[in-house]
Short mmCIF file of C-alpha atoms in Angstrom, two decimals:
data_model
loop_
_atom_site.label_atom_id
_atom_site.label_comp_id
_atom_site.label_asym_id
_atom_site.label_seq_id
_atom_site.Cartn_x
_atom_site.Cartn_y
_atom_site.Cartn_z
CA ALA A 26 165.47 76.93 -35.10
CA GLN A 27 162.88 74.30 -34.38
CA SER A 28 159.28 73.98 -35.42
CA VAL A 29 156.58 71.35 -35.22
CA THR A 30 153.61 71.03 -37.55
CA GLN A 31 150.73 68.75 -36.82
CA LEU A 32 149.05 68.44 -40.16
CA ASP A 33 145.52 67.75 -38.95
CA SER A 34 143.67 69.68 -36.26
CA HIS A 35 140.99 66.95 -36.09
CA VAL A 36 141.00 63.27 -37.02
CA SER A 37 137.92 61.06 -36.84
CA VAL A 38 138.06 57.25 -37.03
CA SER A 39 135.74 54.37 -36.28
CA GLU A 40 136.47 52.07 -33.39
CA GLY A 41 138.66 49.17 -34.54
CA THR A 42 140.16 51.04 -37.50
CA PRO A 43 143.74 52.32 -37.75
CA VAL A 44 144.81 55.70 -36.40
CA LEU A 45 147.31 58.01 -38.11
CA LEU A 46 148.23 61.36 -36.56
CA ARG A 47 150.75 63.26 -38.61
CA CYS A 48 153.66 65.35 -37.38
CA ASN A 49 156.45 67.07 -39.27
CA TYR A 50 159.32 68.84 -37.64
CA SER A 51 162.27 71.01 -38.51
CA SER A 52 165.41 71.22 -36.45
CA SER A 53 168.97 72.23 -37.15
CA TYR A 54 170.14 69.78 -34.53
CA SER A 55 169.38 66.10 -33.99
CA PRO A 56 166.10 66.52 -32.17
CA SER A 57 164.40 64.51 -29.51
CA LEU A 58 160.77 63.88 -30.39
CA PHE A 59 157.81 63.00 -28.22
CA TRP A 60 154.09 62.41 -28.37
CA TYR A 61 151.91 63.43 -25.45
CA VAL A 62 148.22 62.72 -24.94
CA GLN A 63 145.74 64.90 -23.07
CA HIS A 64 142.39 63.46 -22.09
CA PRO A 65 139.60 65.91 -21.25
CA ASN A 66 140.30 67.84 -18.05
CA LYS A 67 143.50 65.87 -17.52
CA GLY A 68 147.20 66.64 -17.67
CA LEU A 69 149.68 65.78 -20.40
CA GLN A 70 150.80 62.16 -20.41
CA LEU A 71 153.90 60.98 -22.24
CA LEU A 72 152.98 58.40 -24.89
CA LEU A 73 156.38 57.73 -26.38
CA LYS A 74 159.76 59.26 -27.15
CA TYR A 75 162.39 59.08 -29.87
CA THR A 76 165.96 59.26 -28.60
CA SER A 77 168.08 58.56 -31.72
CA ALA A 78 168.09 54.83 -31.09
CA ALA A 79 165.50 52.71 -32.93
CA THR A 80 163.54 54.67 -35.50
CA LEU A 81 160.34 52.78 -34.72
CA VAL A 82 159.29 53.65 -31.21
CA LYS A 83 156.65 51.79 -29.24
CA GLY A 84 154.68 53.60 -26.59
CA ILE A 85 151.87 52.96 -24.19
CA ASN A 86 148.33 51.88 -25.09
CA GLY A 87 149.42 50.25 -28.38
CA PHE A 88 150.67 53.45 -30.00
CA GLU A 89 153.87 53.65 -31.98
CA ALA A 90 155.68 56.25 -34.05
CA GLU A 91 158.30 56.08 -36.76
CA PHE A 92 161.07 58.64 -37.07
CA LYS A 93 161.80 59.31 -40.75
CA LYS A 94 164.68 61.71 -41.10
CA SER A 95 164.40 61.97 -44.89
CA GLU A 96 160.79 63.10 -44.54
CA THR A 97 161.32 65.00 -41.25
CA SER A 98 158.29 63.20 -39.93
CA PHE A 99 157.29 61.48 -36.70
CA HIS A 100 153.78 60.21 -37.33
CA LEU A 101 151.83 58.47 -34.58
CA THR A 102 149.94 55.29 -35.40
CA LYS A 103 147.81 52.64 -33.79
CA PRO A 104 146.48 49.56 -35.59
CA SER A 105 143.06 49.58 -33.98
CA ALA A 106 141.38 52.55 -32.31
CA HIS A 107 139.55 52.22 -29.03
CA MET A 108 136.92 54.57 -27.66
CA SER A 109 139.27 55.46 -24.81
CA ASP A 110 141.79 56.83 -27.34
CA ALA A 111 139.60 59.88 -27.92
CA ALA A 112 141.78 62.76 -26.73
CA GLU A 113 144.09 65.55 -27.86
CA TYR A 114 147.54 64.50 -29.05
CA PHE A 115 150.60 66.75 -29.09
CA CYS A 116 153.80 66.23 -31.01
CA VAL A 117 156.73 67.83 -29.20
CA VAL A 118 160.31 68.46 -30.26
CA ILE A 119 163.28 69.34 -28.11
CA GLY A 120 166.05 70.86 -30.14
CA LEU A 121 169.05 73.08 -29.77
CA ASN A 122 168.52 76.78 -30.25
CA THR A 123 170.83 79.76 -29.80
CA GLY A 124 169.64 80.09 -26.22
CA GLY A 125 169.95 76.40 -25.42
CA PHE A 126 167.53 73.55 -25.68
CA LYS A 127 163.92 74.49 -26.40
CA THR A 128 160.77 72.46 -26.10
CA ILE A 129 158.30 73.21 -28.88
CA PHE A 130 154.70 71.96 -28.88
CA GLY A 131 152.68 71.27 -31.99
CA ALA A 132 149.21 72.77 -32.13
CA GLY A 133 147.61 69.45 -31.29
CA THR A 134 145.35 66.97 -33.08
CA ARG A 135 142.02 66.07 -31.58
CA LEU A 136 141.16 62.42 -32.17
CA PHE A 137 137.50 61.42 -32.31
CA VAL A 138 136.58 57.74 -32.17
CA LYS A 139 133.15 56.69 -33.40
CA ALA A 140 131.40 53.56 -32.19
CA GLU B 5 156.09 55.98 -10.60
CA PRO B 6 156.93 59.45 -9.27
CA GLU B 7 154.77 62.25 -10.59
CA VAL B 8 154.43 66.00 -10.65
CA THR B 9 151.61 67.22 -8.42
CA GLN B 10 149.80 70.53 -8.70
CA THR B 11 147.47 72.29 -6.29
CA PRO B 12 144.78 73.41 -6.39
CA SER B 13 143.11 71.65 -9.30
CA HIS B 14 140.72 74.58 -9.72
CA GLN B 15 141.15 78.20 -8.67
CA VAL B 16 138.57 80.92 -9.09
CA THR B 17 139.65 84.48 -8.42
CA GLN B 18 138.45 88.00 -9.07
CA MET B 19 140.18 90.29 -11.52
CA GLY B 20 143.02 92.19 -9.89
CA GLN B 21 143.63 89.61 -7.18
CA GLU B 22 146.90 87.78 -6.69
CA VAL B 23 147.04 84.01 -7.14
CA ILE B 24 149.71 81.47 -6.38
CA LEU B 25 149.74 78.16 -8.19
CA ARG B 26 151.71 75.43 -6.53
CA CYS B 27 153.66 72.51 -7.91
CA VAL B 28 155.77 69.74 -6.44
CA PRO B 29 158.15 68.49 -9.15
CA ILE B 30 159.64 65.01 -9.24
CA SER B 31 162.22 64.93 -6.49
CA ASN B 32 165.41 64.21 -8.48
CA HIS B 33 164.55 66.61 -11.31
CA LEU B 34 166.54 69.79 -11.70
CA TYR B 35 164.60 71.75 -14.31
CA PHE B 36 161.14 73.15 -13.80
CA TYR B 37 158.67 74.71 -16.17
CA TRP B 38 155.31 76.41 -16.36
CA TYR B 39 153.08 76.18 -19.41
CA ARG B 40 149.57 77.40 -19.95
CA GLN B 41 146.73 76.40 -22.25
CA ILE B 42 143.89 78.80 -22.86
CA LEU B 43 140.68 76.89 -23.56
CA GLY B 44 140.70 75.57 -27.11
CA GLN B 45 144.18 76.85 -27.86
CA LYS B 46 147.65 75.35 -27.98
CA VAL B 47 149.98 74.73 -25.07
CA GLU B 48 152.21 77.79 -24.56
CA PHE B 49 155.56 77.97 -22.81
CA LEU B 50 155.79 80.47 -19.96
CA VAL B 51 159.05 79.97 -18.12
CA SER B 52 161.83 77.53 -17.26
CA PHE B 53 163.76 77.51 -14.01
CA TYR B 54 167.07 75.97 -13.03
CA ASN B 55 169.46 76.42 -10.15
CA ASN B 56 167.16 78.89 -8.42
CA GLU B 57 166.84 81.25 -11.32
CA ILE B 58 164.85 81.72 -14.48
CA SER B 59 166.69 80.21 -17.44
CA GLU B 60 164.21 81.25 -20.11
CA LYS B 61 160.88 83.02 -20.33
CA SER B 62 158.40 83.78 -23.08
CA GLU B 63 156.77 87.07 -24.05
CA ILE B 64 153.71 86.00 -22.07
CA PHE B 65 155.73 85.96 -18.86
CA ASP B 66 155.62 89.69 -18.13
CA ASP B 67 156.09 91.58 -14.86
CA GLN B 68 152.78 90.28 -13.54
CA PHE B 69 154.27 86.79 -13.33
CA SER B 70 156.94 85.45 -11.01
CA VAL B 71 158.23 82.03 -10.03
CA GLU B 72 159.85 80.82 -6.89
CA ARG B 73 161.23 77.71 -5.33
CA PRO B 74 160.64 78.60 -1.68
CA ASP B 75 161.92 75.32 -0.29
CA GLY B 76 163.40 72.09 -1.52
CA SER B 77 160.18 70.69 -2.91
CA ASN B 78 157.73 73.37 -4.05
CA PHE B 79 157.79 75.41 -7.24
CA THR B 80 155.26 78.23 -7.44
CA LEU B 81 153.86 80.54 -10.10
CA LYS B 82 152.48 83.85 -8.87
CA ILE B 83 150.27 86.15 -10.88
CA ARG B 84 150.32 89.50 -9.14
CA SER B 85 147.16 91.12 -10.47
CA THR B 86 145.04 88.73 -12.49
CA LYS B 87 143.31 89.70 -15.70
CA LEU B 88 140.40 88.02 -17.43
CA GLU B 89 142.75 86.78 -20.14
CA ASP B 90 144.81 84.90 -17.56
CA SER B 91 142.01 82.34 -17.37
CA ALA B 92 143.60 79.11 -18.56
CA MET B 93 144.90 75.72 -17.53
CA TYR B 94 148.37 76.07 -16.07
CA PHE B 95 150.69 73.09 -16.26
CA CYS B 96 153.83 72.56 -14.24
CA ALA B 97 156.52 70.23 -15.59
CA SER B 98 159.91 68.99 -14.55
CA SER B 99 162.80 67.17 -16.18
CA GLU B 100 166.20 65.80 -15.28
CA ILE B 101 168.25 67.40 -18.00
CA PRO B 102 166.63 69.34 -20.83
CA GLY B 103 167.44 68.63 -24.42
CA GLN B 104 167.96 64.94 -24.01
CA GLY B 105 165.49 62.47 -25.33
CA ASN B 106 165.82 60.24 -22.34
CA SER B 107 164.83 63.15 -20.13
CA PRO B 108 161.37 64.21 -21.29
CA LEU B 109 159.16 66.68 -19.50
CA HIS B 110 156.83 65.20 -16.92
CA PHE B 111 153.66 67.20 -16.48
CA GLY B 112 151.27 67.65 -13.63
CA ASN B 113 147.50 67.46 -14.09
CA GLY B 114 147.24 71.22 -14.21
CA THR B 115 145.46 73.97 -12.32
CA ARG B 116 142.44 75.48 -14.01
CA LEU B 117 142.43 79.20 -13.24
CA THR B 118 139.23 81.13 -13.79
CA VAL B 119 139.36 84.90 -13.44
CA THR B 120 135.97 86.59 -13.05
#
């Protein structure tokens, strides 16, 4: 079975400082991992995806994530936060279950960026 | 870049009324999904659809809900008799082949349903 845990429901950073949004997963199958971003009153936009190629994945808007199998983690980072990064971020895993592939959403982390 | 489109963006309805939420998935995608997000809560899976039939559904997707692909482009979610607790943002998504990292879900901007 698969599960996704986003360790922080809220993260607050100052503009220009690094961002770290944490995600741990469990999967009995080599999972595919994604980060999505949701700006207020908007849909879900794909930020980046891990597809069992490079463990360090670069996405849009300067975000990147590192797949660490030994830690079962897929944390999202950005070197320098911008005001426009304020949004909700979802870690998502697609893994194999008894009924086929399942897409599991984390509970989300709301990122606040202070001026 | 092709995208998933949803209409309407907002829908207000009275309790007990039927609503139909519409989605146009990306044209070469084969798998279609509905998710919902109640205000302030997490994104919840409702149903997946492939080859003109439901492939999986959650406990939320009870007899009040149905999905249909009436033609080659639209994918609809019908709620037969709406309840107050159906108020949520409903997201449609599509993908080429599920379970593969190079085939992520592509989401529409959602329809905000308000039941009064």
